[in-house]
């Protein structure tokens, strides 16, 4: 039984060797590393080639002519092109704790024994937040960002993601649903979480299994949840809040278009109910949010969400006549 580890790299020479060392130090040894480099301009490929040279049977470098796809498309493209029974995702700048693969595998086999191997399953875990020198900033990402893994229904995941890609393991049944590379997916972990919530099972391991490194080169990282953070972000550019919500709408639309013939009726109705919010009047939108249970985690987030869907939505979206949000009914 082997685990396929999916890694997309990009200009990762600074921290990549430490990740590769942590992979070698795993207690579970039956893994294969599949890597796609997203057009790095540093020594990342040389590091990977050297690592492969020493372990030719355990490392596969996937080379193509697609160029720079960005993290989301690069990860999903690599996943789509690999075959196996179990898949994990890795980031080039993190460090895996030695029992990460082993604990995920134990959890996965337990869930497959309950739900069956034909059921799409996603597992994720907590993380330890560290700075670039591995000094601990927070012992739990979930507490640091004030999120919870217990929220895993589709209503919630349409508007907020609590699954971190470098902690994810999925089975073959879930991988089989990735038959199209989306253009509007916000991130690969979010897309996989939507798939698992819509078609299968999401579960989690409470123990942190990754040192989640924060540094200046990251596209996406940990953000400490606080009122001051949201106020500063809003004051800097209020349109960012609108854009964040707009992206969830575009993602939901594409998800529906790709999977509408497979989705159970109750899941279709959830997605369509979410999309319909954006064509409602300013006063009925908050009611629709609450009625459909499209709520984020925490009072502050929900206040910001409702404000975005009322004041900011009318300011930025209505002038563009974005009635195309509901093309399905």
Tab-separated table of C-alpha atoms in Angstrom, residues 71-257:
chain	number	residue	atom	x	y	z
A	71	UNK	CA	-0.710	26.686	-7.231
A	72	UNK	CA	-4.353	25.635	-7.561
A	73	UNK	CA	-4.257	24.458	-11.179
A	74	UNK	CA	-0.778	22.997	-10.805
A	75	UNK	CA	-1.800	20.795	-7.868
A	76	UNK	CA	-5.045	19.644	-9.497
A	77	UNK	CA	-3.351	19.006	-12.855
A	78	UNK	CA	-0.739	16.854	-11.125
A	79	UNK	CA	-3.410	15.008	-9.147
A	80	UNK	CA	-5.432	14.314	-12.290
A	81	UNK	CA	-2.400	12.800	-14.037
A	82	UNK	CA	-1.367	10.416	-11.227
A	83	UNK	CA	-2.805	7.025	-10.349
A	84	UNK	CA	-3.101	5.347	-6.966
A	85	UNK	CA	-5.326	4.596	-3.999
A	86	UNK	CA	-4.376	7.380	-1.579
A	87	UNK	CA	-3.080	10.894	-2.126
A	88	UNK	CA	-1.554	13.533	0.147
A	89	UNK	CA	-0.630	17.133	-0.659
A	90	UNK	CA	2.546	18.898	0.365
A	91	UNK	CA	3.854	22.454	0.356
A	92	UNK	CA	7.521	23.069	-0.361
A	93	UNK	CA	8.169	25.279	2.655
A	94	UNK	CA	6.604	23.212	5.457
A	95	UNK	CA	7.955	20.433	7.653
A	96	UNK	CA	5.989	17.249	8.290
A	97	UNK	CA	6.027	15.673	11.737
A	98	UNK	CA	7.376	12.100	11.601
A	99	UNK	CA	4.019	10.365	12.154
A	100	UNK	CA	1.992	12.471	9.697
A	101	UNK	CA	1.551	9.840	6.983
A	102	UNK	CA	1.073	7.003	9.471
A	103	UNK	CA	-1.713	8.739	11.419
A	104	UNK	CA	-3.500	9.791	8.226
A	105	UNK	CA	-3.342	6.265	6.876
A	106	UNK	CA	-4.761	4.804	10.105
A	107	UNK	CA	-7.600	7.336	10.020
A	108	UNK	CA	-8.322	6.740	6.331
A	109	UNK	CA	-8.538	2.960	6.681
A	110	UNK	CA	-10.857	3.360	9.648
A	111	UNK	CA	-13.172	5.666	7.657
A	112	UNK	CA	-13.134	3.409	4.608
A	113	UNK	CA	-14.073	0.510	6.863
A	114	UNK	CA	-17.107	2.530	8.030
A	115	UNK	CA	-18.219	4.167	4.768
A	116	UNK	CA	-16.696	1.878	2.136
A	117	UNK	CA	-13.794	2.478	-0.232
A	118	UNK	CA	-16.218	3.706	-2.893
A	119	UNK	CA	-17.135	6.706	-0.720
A	120	UNK	CA	-15.090	9.875	-1.436
A	121	UNK	CA	-13.150	10.714	1.738
A	122	UNK	CA	-11.002	13.697	2.752
A	123	UNK	CA	-8.972	13.925	5.960
A	124	UNK	CA	-7.168	16.997	7.227
A	125	UNK	CA	-5.440	18.046	10.447
A	126	UNK	CA	-4.363	20.958	12.578
A	127	UNK	CA	-0.987	22.672	12.105
A	128	UNK	CA	1.672	24.375	14.228
A	129	UNK	CA	2.268	27.919	12.955
A	130	UNK	CA	5.960	28.847	12.816
A	131	UNK	CA	8.034	31.694	11.411
A	132	UNK	CA	10.690	31.254	8.731
A	133	UNK	CA	13.202	30.111	11.380
A	134	UNK	CA	10.734	27.584	12.847
A	135	UNK	CA	10.033	29.617	15.962
A	136	UNK	CA	6.514	28.726	17.121
A	137	UNK	CA	3.911	31.456	16.613
A	138	UNK	CA	0.902	29.336	17.535
A	139	UNK	CA	0.516	25.711	18.612
A	140	UNK	CA	-2.751	25.417	16.688
A	141	UNK	CA	-3.699	27.062	13.388
A	142	UNK	CA	-7.370	26.407	14.144
A	143	UNK	CA	-7.159	28.390	17.383
A	144	UNK	CA	-4.900	31.024	15.803
A	145	UNK	CA	-7.459	31.724	13.085
A	146	UNK	CA	-10.453	30.850	15.278
A	147	UNK	CA	-11.887	28.275	12.922
A	148	UNK	CA	-13.159	24.786	13.634
A	149	UNK	CA	-12.897	21.530	11.659
A	150	UNK	CA	-16.321	20.517	12.953
A	151	UNK	CA	-17.976	22.738	10.349
A	152	UNK	CA	-17.908	20.579	7.231
A	153	UNK	CA	-21.348	20.926	5.666
A	154	UNK	CA	-21.674	22.295	2.141
A	155	UNK	CA	-23.483	25.459	3.303
A	156	UNK	CA	-20.420	26.466	5.306
A	157	UNK	CA	-17.776	25.406	2.803
A	158	UNK	CA	-19.352	27.440	0.009
A	159	UNK	CA	-18.391	30.607	1.878
A	160	UNK	CA	-15.422	29.673	4.067
A	161	UNK	CA	-12.676	27.079	3.814
A	162	UNK	CA	-11.174	25.464	6.908
A	163	UNK	CA	-9.151	22.768	5.127
A	164	UNK	CA	-5.419	23.435	4.679
A	165	UNK	CA	-3.947	21.732	1.630
A	166	UNK	CA	-0.674	20.531	3.149
A	167	UNK	CA	-2.604	18.478	5.726
A	168	UNK	CA	-4.970	16.773	3.276
A	169	UNK	CA	-5.270	13.099	2.443
A	170	UNK	CA	-7.897	11.847	-0.019
A	171	UNK	CA	-8.787	8.407	-1.318
A	172	UNK	CA	-9.136	7.124	-4.872
A	173	UNK	CA	-12.908	7.680	-4.905
A	174	UNK	CA	-12.496	11.400	-4.264
A	175	UNK	CA	-9.613	11.710	-6.700
A	176	UNK	CA	-11.852	10.165	-9.366
A	177	UNK	CA	-14.184	13.161	-9.146
A	178	UNK	CA	-11.424	15.512	-10.340
A	179	UNK	CA	-12.220	15.012	-14.011
A	180	UNK	CA	-12.036	18.685	-15.012
A	181	UNK	CA	-9.489	21.314	-13.988
A	182	UNK	CA	-11.572	24.308	-12.823
A	183	UNK	CA	-10.806	27.878	-13.803
A	184	UNK	CA	-12.579	29.550	-10.888
A	185	UNK	CA	-11.463	27.365	-7.983
A	186	UNK	CA	-9.996	29.607	-5.288
A	187	UNK	CA	-7.532	26.943	-4.129
A	188	UNK	CA	-7.132	23.201	-4.622
A	189	UNK	CA	-7.829	22.392	-0.968
A	190	UNK	CA	-11.090	24.359	-1.050
A	191	UNK	CA	-12.197	22.614	-4.263
A	192	UNK	CA	-11.449	19.174	-2.785
A	193	UNK	CA	-13.309	20.100	0.400
A	194	UNK	CA	-16.370	21.050	-1.673
A	195	UNK	CA	-16.180	17.708	-3.473
A	196	UNK	CA	-15.907	15.739	-0.238
A	197	UNK	CA	-18.757	17.673	1.370
A	198	UNK	CA	-21.016	17.306	-1.675
A	199	UNK	CA	-20.326	13.656	-2.447
A	200	UNK	CA	-18.709	11.993	0.549
A	201	UNK	CA	-17.073	12.451	3.922
A	202	UNK	CA	-14.785	15.005	5.584
A	203	UNK	CA	-13.049	14.064	8.827
A	204	UNK	CA	-10.059	15.405	10.711
A	205	UNK	CA	-7.179	14.663	13.061
A	206	UNK	CA	-6.997	17.116	15.953
A	207	UNK	CA	-3.259	16.676	16.455
A	208	UNK	CA	-1.093	19.188	14.547
A	209	UNK	CA	1.017	17.251	12.044
A	210	UNK	CA	2.799	20.040	10.145
A	211	UNK	CA	5.078	22.940	10.974
A	212	UNK	CA	3.302	25.570	8.867
A	213	UNK	CA	6.006	28.058	7.959
A	214	UNK	CA	5.102	31.727	7.509
A	215	UNK	CA	7.376	33.894	5.377
A	216	UNK	CA	7.329	36.819	2.999
A	217	UNK	CA	7.197	34.750	-0.221
A	218	UNK	CA	3.895	33.022	0.540
A	219	UNK	CA	0.790	33.578	-1.567
A	220	UNK	CA	-1.511	32.298	1.167
A	221	UNK	CA	-0.687	31.859	4.829
A	222	UNK	CA	-1.990	32.022	8.372
A	223	UNK	CA	-3.748	35.199	9.452
A	224	UNK	CA	-4.412	35.723	13.137
A	225	UNK	CA	-8.120	36.228	13.682
A	226	UNK	CA	-8.915	39.514	15.429
A	227	UNK	CA	-11.203	42.492	15.092
A	228	UNK	CA	-8.245	44.810	14.500
A	229	UNK	CA	-7.026	42.663	11.576
A	230	UNK	CA	-10.394	42.878	9.825
A	231	UNK	CA	-10.750	46.598	10.480
A	232	UNK	CA	-7.263	47.318	9.123
A	233	UNK	CA	-7.894	45.177	6.076
A	234	UNK	CA	-11.220	46.866	5.406
A	235	UNK	CA	-9.790	50.350	5.899
A	236	UNK	CA	-6.959	49.599	3.465
A	237	UNK	CA	-9.240	48.462	0.645
A	238	UNK	CA	-12.937	47.750	1.290
A	239	UNK	CA	-13.301	46.298	-2.199
A	240	UNK	CA	-11.168	43.318	-1.120
A	241	UNK	CA	-14.076	42.065	0.983
A	242	UNK	CA	-16.371	42.205	-2.022
A	243	UNK	CA	-13.807	40.440	-4.218
A	244	UNK	CA	-13.421	37.639	-1.661
A	245	UNK	CA	-17.164	36.969	-1.668
A	246	UNK	CA	-17.376	37.368	-5.456
A	247	UNK	CA	-14.761	34.616	-5.836
A	248	UNK	CA	-16.884	32.222	-3.762
A	249	UNK	CA	-19.807	32.928	-6.094
A	250	UNK	CA	-17.736	32.241	-9.195
A	251	UNK	CA	-16.363	29.075	-7.611
A	252	UNK	CA	-19.853	27.863	-6.670
A	253	UNK	CA	-21.139	28.538	-10.203
A	254	UNK	CA	-18.345	26.530	-11.798
A	255	UNK	CA	-18.683	23.724	-9.270
A	256	UNK	CA	-22.390	23.474	-10.096
A	257	UNK	CA	-21.757	23.522	-13.848
